[in-house]
GROMACS .gro file of C-alpha atoms in nm:
model
  279
    1MET     CA    1   0.764  -1.265  -1.527
    2LYS     CA    2   0.571  -0.940  -1.504
    3ARG     CA    3   0.771  -0.620  -1.480
    4PRO     CA    4   0.719  -0.446  -1.141
    5LEU     CA    5   0.492  -0.144  -1.156
    6ARG     CA    6   0.664   0.189  -1.094
    7PHE     CA    7   0.518   0.536  -1.083
    8GLU     CA    8   0.749   0.814  -1.198
    9GLY     CA    9   0.505   1.102  -1.210
   10THR     CA   10   0.318   1.238  -1.511
   11ASP     CA   11   0.301   1.544  -1.727
   12ARG     CA   12   0.027   1.673  -1.494
   13TYR     CA   13   0.169   1.581  -1.153
   14HIS     CA   14   0.489   1.703  -0.990
   15LEU     CA   15   0.639   1.419  -0.788
   16ASN     CA   16   0.922   1.494  -0.548
   17PRO     CA   17   1.177   1.217  -0.474
   18GLU     CA   18   1.045   1.139  -0.125
   19LEU     CA   19   0.688   1.092  -0.244
   20ARG     CA   20   0.804   0.887  -0.543
   21GLU     CA   21   0.991   0.652  -0.314
   22ILE     CA   22   0.705   0.587  -0.071
   23VAL     CA   23   0.451   0.543  -0.353
   24ASN     CA   24   0.662   0.277  -0.521
   25ILE     CA   25   0.741   0.100  -0.192
   26ALA     CA   26   0.369   0.083  -0.116
   27ILE     CA   27   0.299  -0.056  -0.464
   28ALA     CA   28   0.574  -0.317  -0.437
   29LEU     CA   29   0.483  -0.432  -0.085
   30GLU     CA   30   0.106  -0.410  -0.148
   31LYS     CA   31   0.046  -0.187   0.154
   32PRO     CA   32  -0.214   0.093   0.174
   33LEU     CA   33  -0.060   0.439   0.147
   34LEU     CA   34  -0.216   0.703   0.373
   35LEU     CA   35  -0.157   1.057   0.251
   36THR     CA   36  -0.207   1.353   0.482
   37GLY     CA   37  -0.153   1.722   0.432
   38GLU     CA   38  -0.332   2.046   0.372
   39ALA     CA   39  -0.633   2.036   0.140
   40GLY     CA   40  -0.532   2.109  -0.218
   41THR     CA   41  -0.182   1.958  -0.203
   42GLY     CA   42  -0.260   1.685  -0.456
   43LYS     CA   43  -0.340   1.388  -0.233
   44THR     CA   44  -0.650   1.280  -0.424
   45GLN     CA   45  -0.507   1.368  -0.763
   46LEU     CA   46  -0.210   1.140  -0.700
   47ALA     CA   47  -0.435   0.832  -0.708
   48PHE     CA   48  -0.581   0.934  -1.044
   49GLU     CA   49  -0.238   1.002  -1.188
   50ILE     CA   50  -0.109   0.663  -1.071
   51ALA     CA   51  -0.402   0.497  -1.247
   52ARG     CA   52  -0.345   0.701  -1.563
   53ALA     CA   53   0.032   0.647  -1.574
   54LEU     CA   54   0.011   0.272  -1.510
   55ASP     CA   55  -0.298   0.226  -1.730
   56LEU     CA   56  -0.506   0.081  -1.445
   57GLN     CA   57  -0.875   0.112  -1.373
   58MET     CA   58  -0.984   0.323  -1.079
   59GLU     CA   59  -1.224   0.244  -0.795
   60GLU     CA   60  -1.311   0.544  -0.582
   61ALA     CA   61  -1.492   0.606  -0.253
   62ARG     CA   62  -1.556   0.965  -0.147
   63CYS     CA   63  -1.600   0.899   0.222
   64LYS     CA   64  -1.885   1.048   0.424
   65SER     CA   65  -1.969   1.054   0.793
   66THR     CA   66  -2.260   0.816   0.725
   67PHE     CA   67  -2.043   0.547   0.566
   68LYS     CA   68  -1.999   0.211   0.730
   69GLY     CA   69  -1.703  -0.005   0.641
   70GLU     CA   70  -1.926  -0.285   0.518
   71GLU     CA   71  -2.096  -0.079   0.247
   72LEU     CA   72  -1.758   0.007   0.098
   73CYS     CA   73  -1.727  -0.368   0.041
   74TYR     CA   74  -2.083  -0.466  -0.052
   75VAL     CA   75  -2.452  -0.388  -0.003
   76TYR     CA   76  -2.726  -0.650   0.025
   77ASP     CA   77  -3.047  -0.499  -0.113
   78THR     CA   78  -3.309  -0.659   0.109
   79VAL     CA   79  -3.580  -0.411   0.004
   80LEU     CA   80  -3.542  -0.496  -0.364
   81ARG     CA   81  -3.551  -0.868  -0.290
   82LEU     CA   82  -3.863  -0.825  -0.076
   83ASN     CA   83  -4.035  -0.628  -0.353
   84ASP     CA   84  -3.942  -0.892  -0.610
   85SER     CA   85  -4.079  -1.167  -0.385
   86ARG     CA   86  -4.409  -0.982  -0.352
   87PHE     CA   87  -4.456  -0.834  -0.698
   88GLY     CA   88  -4.219  -1.034  -0.919
   89SER     CA   89  -3.896  -0.926  -1.085
   90GLY     CA   90  -4.049  -0.884  -1.430
   91ASP     CA   91  -3.799  -0.893  -1.713
   92THR     CA   92  -3.505  -0.777  -1.502
   93GLY     CA   93  -3.349  -1.123  -1.501
   94ARG     CA   94  -3.326  -1.128  -1.123
   95ASP     CA   95  -3.406  -1.453  -0.945
   96VAL     CA   96  -3.551  -1.396  -0.599
   97ASN     CA   97  -3.409  -1.733  -0.490
   98ASN     CA   98  -3.056  -1.628  -0.584
   99ILE     CA   99  -2.910  -1.391  -0.325
  100TRP     CA  100  -2.626  -1.292  -0.557
  101ASP     CA  101  -2.877  -1.102  -0.771
  102TYR     CA  102  -2.926  -0.868  -0.475
  103ILE     CA  103  -2.566  -0.810  -0.373
  104ARG     CA  104  -2.397  -0.498  -0.508
  105PHE     CA  105  -2.023  -0.458  -0.460
  106GLY     CA  106  -1.885  -0.126  -0.338
  107PRO     CA  107  -1.549   0.016  -0.449
  108ILE     CA  108  -1.349  -0.224  -0.229
  109GLY     CA  109  -1.554  -0.521  -0.347
  110ARG     CA  110  -1.514  -0.425  -0.713
  111ALA     CA  111  -1.137  -0.383  -0.670
  112PHE     CA  112  -1.108  -0.721  -0.497
  113THR     CA  113  -1.324  -0.916  -0.744
  114ALA     CA  114  -1.167  -0.767  -1.058
  115ASP     CA  115  -0.936  -0.990  -1.260
  116ASP     CA  116  -0.702  -0.696  -1.322
  117ARG     CA  117  -0.511  -0.493  -1.068
  118ARG     CA  118  -0.677  -0.161  -0.988
  119VAL     CA  119  -0.615   0.160  -0.801
  120LEU     CA  120  -0.846   0.193  -0.500
  121LEU     CA  121  -0.895   0.543  -0.359
  122LEU     CA  122  -1.050   0.593  -0.015
  123ASP     CA  123  -1.077   0.969  -0.014
  124GLU     CA  124  -1.102   1.170   0.310
  125ILE     CA  125  -1.117   0.867   0.538
  126ASP     CA  126  -1.110   1.105   0.837
  127LYS     CA  127  -1.475   1.193   0.768
  128THR     CA  128  -1.577   0.844   0.877
  129ASP     CA  129  -1.615   0.743   1.240
  130SER     CA  130  -1.381   0.514   1.431
  131ASP     CA  131  -1.617   0.215   1.395
  132THR     CA  132  -1.598   0.242   1.016
  133GLN     CA  133  -1.219   0.260   1.029
  134ASP     CA  134  -1.208  -0.041   1.263
  135ASN     CA  135  -1.432  -0.236   1.023
  136LEU     CA  136  -1.174  -0.178   0.749
  137LEU     CA  137  -0.871  -0.295   0.947
  138ASP     CA  138  -0.875  -0.662   0.854
  139VAL     CA  139  -1.016  -0.590   0.509
  140LEU     CA  140  -0.715  -0.376   0.417
  141GLU     CA  141  -0.459  -0.602   0.584
  142ASP     CA  142  -0.593  -0.940   0.470
  143GLY     CA  143  -0.727  -0.832   0.132
  144SER     CA  144  -1.059  -0.999   0.202
  145PHE     CA  145  -1.402  -0.953   0.359
  146ILE     CA  146  -1.701  -1.167   0.453
  147ILE     CA  147  -2.050  -1.136   0.306
  148ARG     CA  148  -2.229  -1.201   0.633
  149GLU     CA  149  -2.566  -1.301   0.486
  150ILE     CA  150  -2.418  -1.610   0.324
  151ASN     CA  151  -2.091  -1.640   0.521
  152HIS     CA  152  -1.893  -1.610   0.197
  153ARG     CA  153  -1.537  -1.483   0.195
  154VAL     CA  154  -1.434  -1.253  -0.089
  155ALA     CA  155  -1.056  -1.247  -0.134
  156ALA     CA  156  -0.873  -1.007  -0.363
  157ARG     CA  157  -0.783  -1.172  -0.691
  158GLN     CA  158  -0.529  -0.895  -0.745
  159ARG     CA  159  -0.423  -0.673  -0.456
  160PRO     CA  160  -0.521  -0.319  -0.555
  161ILE     CA  161  -0.294  -0.020  -0.516
  162ILE     CA  162  -0.465   0.145  -0.220
  163ILE     CA  163  -0.440   0.521  -0.172
  164ILE     CA  164  -0.609   0.668   0.137
  165THR     CA  165  -0.632   1.042   0.200
  166SER     CA  166  -0.699   1.239   0.517
  167ASN     CA  167  -0.731   1.611   0.587
  168ALA     CA  168  -0.691   1.541   0.962
  169LYS     CA  169  -1.043   1.655   1.048
  170ARG     CA  170  -1.054   1.362   1.288
  171GLU     CA  171  -0.776   1.152   1.440
  172LEU     CA  172  -0.732   0.804   1.294
  173SER     CA  173  -0.690   0.512   1.532
  174ASP     CA  174  -0.347   0.363   1.600
  175PRO     CA  175  -0.451   0.016   1.472
  176PHE     CA  176  -0.567   0.175   1.145
  177LEU     CA  177  -0.243   0.368   1.108
  178ARG     CA  178  -0.039   0.050   1.169
  179ARG     CA  179  -0.193  -0.106   0.857
  180CYS     CA  180  -0.068   0.176   0.636
  181PHE     CA  181   0.244   0.343   0.511
  182CYS     CA  182   0.199   0.711   0.594
  183HIS     CA  183   0.326   1.019   0.414
  184TYR     CA  184   0.265   1.386   0.485
  185ILE     CA  185   0.262   1.603   0.172
  186PRO     CA  186   0.397   1.944   0.273
  187PHE     CA  187   0.276   2.257   0.103
  188PRO     CA  188   0.491   2.322  -0.207
  189THR     CA  189   0.776   2.569  -0.186
  190PRO     CA  190   0.775   2.853  -0.442
  191GLU     CA  191   1.026   2.657  -0.649
  192GLU     CA  192   0.810   2.344  -0.647
  193MET     CA  193   0.500   2.549  -0.715
  194THR     CA  194   0.669   2.700  -1.021
  195GLU     CA  195   0.714   2.348  -1.162
  196ILE     CA  196   0.354   2.254  -1.076
  197VAL     CA  197   0.212   2.563  -1.247
  198ARG     CA  198   0.422   2.505  -1.558
  199LEU     CA  199   0.287   2.151  -1.587
  200HIS     CA  200  -0.063   2.298  -1.620
  201HIS     CA  201   0.019   2.628  -1.789
  202PRO     CA  202   0.339   2.567  -1.988
  203ASP     CA  203   0.306   2.888  -2.192
  204ILE     CA  204   0.280   3.129  -1.898
  205PRO     CA  205   0.532   3.417  -1.923
  206GLU     CA  206   0.795   3.428  -1.650
  207PRO     CA  207   0.710   3.779  -1.518
  208PHE     CA  208   0.340   3.687  -1.505
  209LEU     CA  209   0.417   3.368  -1.311
  210GLU     CA  210   0.650   3.544  -1.065
  211ALA     CA  211   0.391   3.813  -0.993
  212ALA     CA  212   0.115   3.555  -0.947
  213LEU     CA  213   0.323   3.342  -0.707
  214THR     CA  214   0.428   3.648  -0.505
  215ALA     CA  215   0.066   3.755  -0.465
  216PHE     CA  216  -0.044   3.400  -0.387
  217TYR     CA  217   0.209   3.336  -0.109
  218ARG     CA  218   0.144   3.678   0.044
  219LEU     CA  219  -0.224   3.592   0.052
  220ARG     CA  220  -0.150   3.266   0.232
  221GLU     CA  221   0.037   3.456   0.504
  222GLN     CA  222  -0.262   3.667   0.604
  223GLY     CA  223  -0.421   3.414   0.839
  224PHE     CA  224  -0.737   3.333   0.649
  225GLU     CA  225  -0.970   3.061   0.774
  226LYS     CA  226  -0.924   2.876   0.444
  227PRO     CA  227  -0.601   2.991   0.281
  228PRO     CA  228  -0.576   2.930  -0.093
  229ALA     CA  229  -0.406   2.606  -0.193
  230THR     CA  230  -0.253   2.466  -0.511
  231ALA     CA  231  -0.589   2.391  -0.673
  232GLU     CA  232  -0.704   2.751  -0.618
  233LEU     CA  233  -0.379   2.888  -0.759
  234LEU     CA  234  -0.416   2.686  -1.079
  235ASP     CA  235  -0.780   2.796  -1.114
  236TRP     CA  236  -0.681   3.158  -1.053
  237ILE     CA  237  -0.409   3.156  -1.317
  238GLY     CA  238  -0.653   2.991  -1.559
  239ALA     CA  239  -0.908   3.265  -1.488
  240LEU     CA  240  -0.647   3.538  -1.537
  241LYS     CA  241  -0.545   3.392  -1.873
  242GLU     CA  242  -0.905   3.343  -1.984
  243SER     CA  243  -0.996   3.703  -1.904
  244GLY     CA  244  -0.690   3.839  -2.084
  245ALA     CA  245  -0.546   4.000  -1.771
  246ARG     CA  246  -0.192   4.129  -1.805
  247GLY     CA  247  -0.114   4.047  -1.444
  248PRO     CA  248  -0.267   3.934  -1.118
  249GLY     CA  249  -0.323   4.281  -0.976
  250ALA     CA  250  -0.210   4.392  -0.634
  251GLY     CA  251  -0.366   4.467  -0.298
  252LYS     CA  252  -0.739   4.524  -0.302
  253ASP     CA  253  -0.728   4.528  -0.684
  254MET     CA  254  -0.632   4.160  -0.707
  255ALA     CA  255  -0.827   4.011  -0.997
  256HIS     CA  256  -1.076   3.724  -0.961
  257LEU     CA  257  -1.043   3.704  -0.585
  258GLY     CA  258  -1.325   3.450  -0.563
  259THR     CA  259  -1.110   3.186  -0.730
  260LEU     CA  260  -0.861   3.209  -0.442
  261LEU     CA  261  -1.069   3.282  -0.133
  262LYS     CA  262  -1.385   3.078  -0.087
  263ARG     CA  263  -1.511   3.174   0.260
  264THR     CA  264  -1.721   3.489   0.290
  265GLN     CA  265  -1.543   3.602   0.606
  266ASP     CA  266  -1.204   3.561   0.435
  267ILE     CA  267  -1.315   3.778   0.145
  268LEU     CA  268  -1.455   4.044   0.379
  269LYS     CA  269  -1.132   4.038   0.581
  270PHE     CA  270  -0.923   4.083   0.268
  271LYS     CA  271  -1.137   4.378   0.157
  272GLY     CA  272  -1.123   4.533   0.501
  273VAL     CA  273  -1.498   4.507   0.555
  274PRO     CA  274  -1.580   4.471   0.929
  275ARG     CA  275  -1.772   4.165   1.038
  276PRO     CA  276  -2.141   4.230   1.093
  277PHE     CA  277  -2.234   4.271   1.459
  278ARG     CA  278  -2.421   3.971   1.596
  279PHE     CA  279  -2.665   3.997   1.884
   0.00000   0.00000   0.00000
């Protein structure tokens, strides 16, 4: 009997008890786990760390507004087949009479057809429209989809560990939410952030870290359009170390500001530069 898979965090990912519990429940019950929360709180990275810790292959879909649910499962290349029928397939090995030579599986299809269990990441699902989400309802719940061109059902050989992320740019439908376990990842407290930073920068001196965190959280309180998140903090500390800075700086003299603030208007606001007048 196979030992149940459990994720206990890694040397690169801080996992609080609540998140650990819901991750392992989702794995055990084979339910998709929908993660929401501010950008930069580690939603996407969690999927990669689960795959790394459990030694599983990863299938990833970075969702776009143009995606349709079907293409996440498979794509039938009619243009290629038409070209092969007209001009020949040469030495490609494709047989124009065999439709399977023109079907390409997407990340869901690859996860379902694999002999091994995989981690499937559907990243930023909120970028897709409601039709795409509706197309995925039965696929995620039943672990199967139909290749319409040949009326062939593809069922998951091994149910993947499904991690779905959303930055809440668009509301997800109630039927979609019902198919998932949901967990909101709150922004880390200073104590949690200290642990996160030490995972990535274990040799950072305590006074340096305290000064950096103080400056970081003060910056987040200033009402910027895109406040810095965990990823920006880690990049900033890395930049400070690389440049040999003795500290983060204070006020307008804060070092490497562009690693923390990414929007032009936020940088101008921080520096006290008035917005240009627009006619």
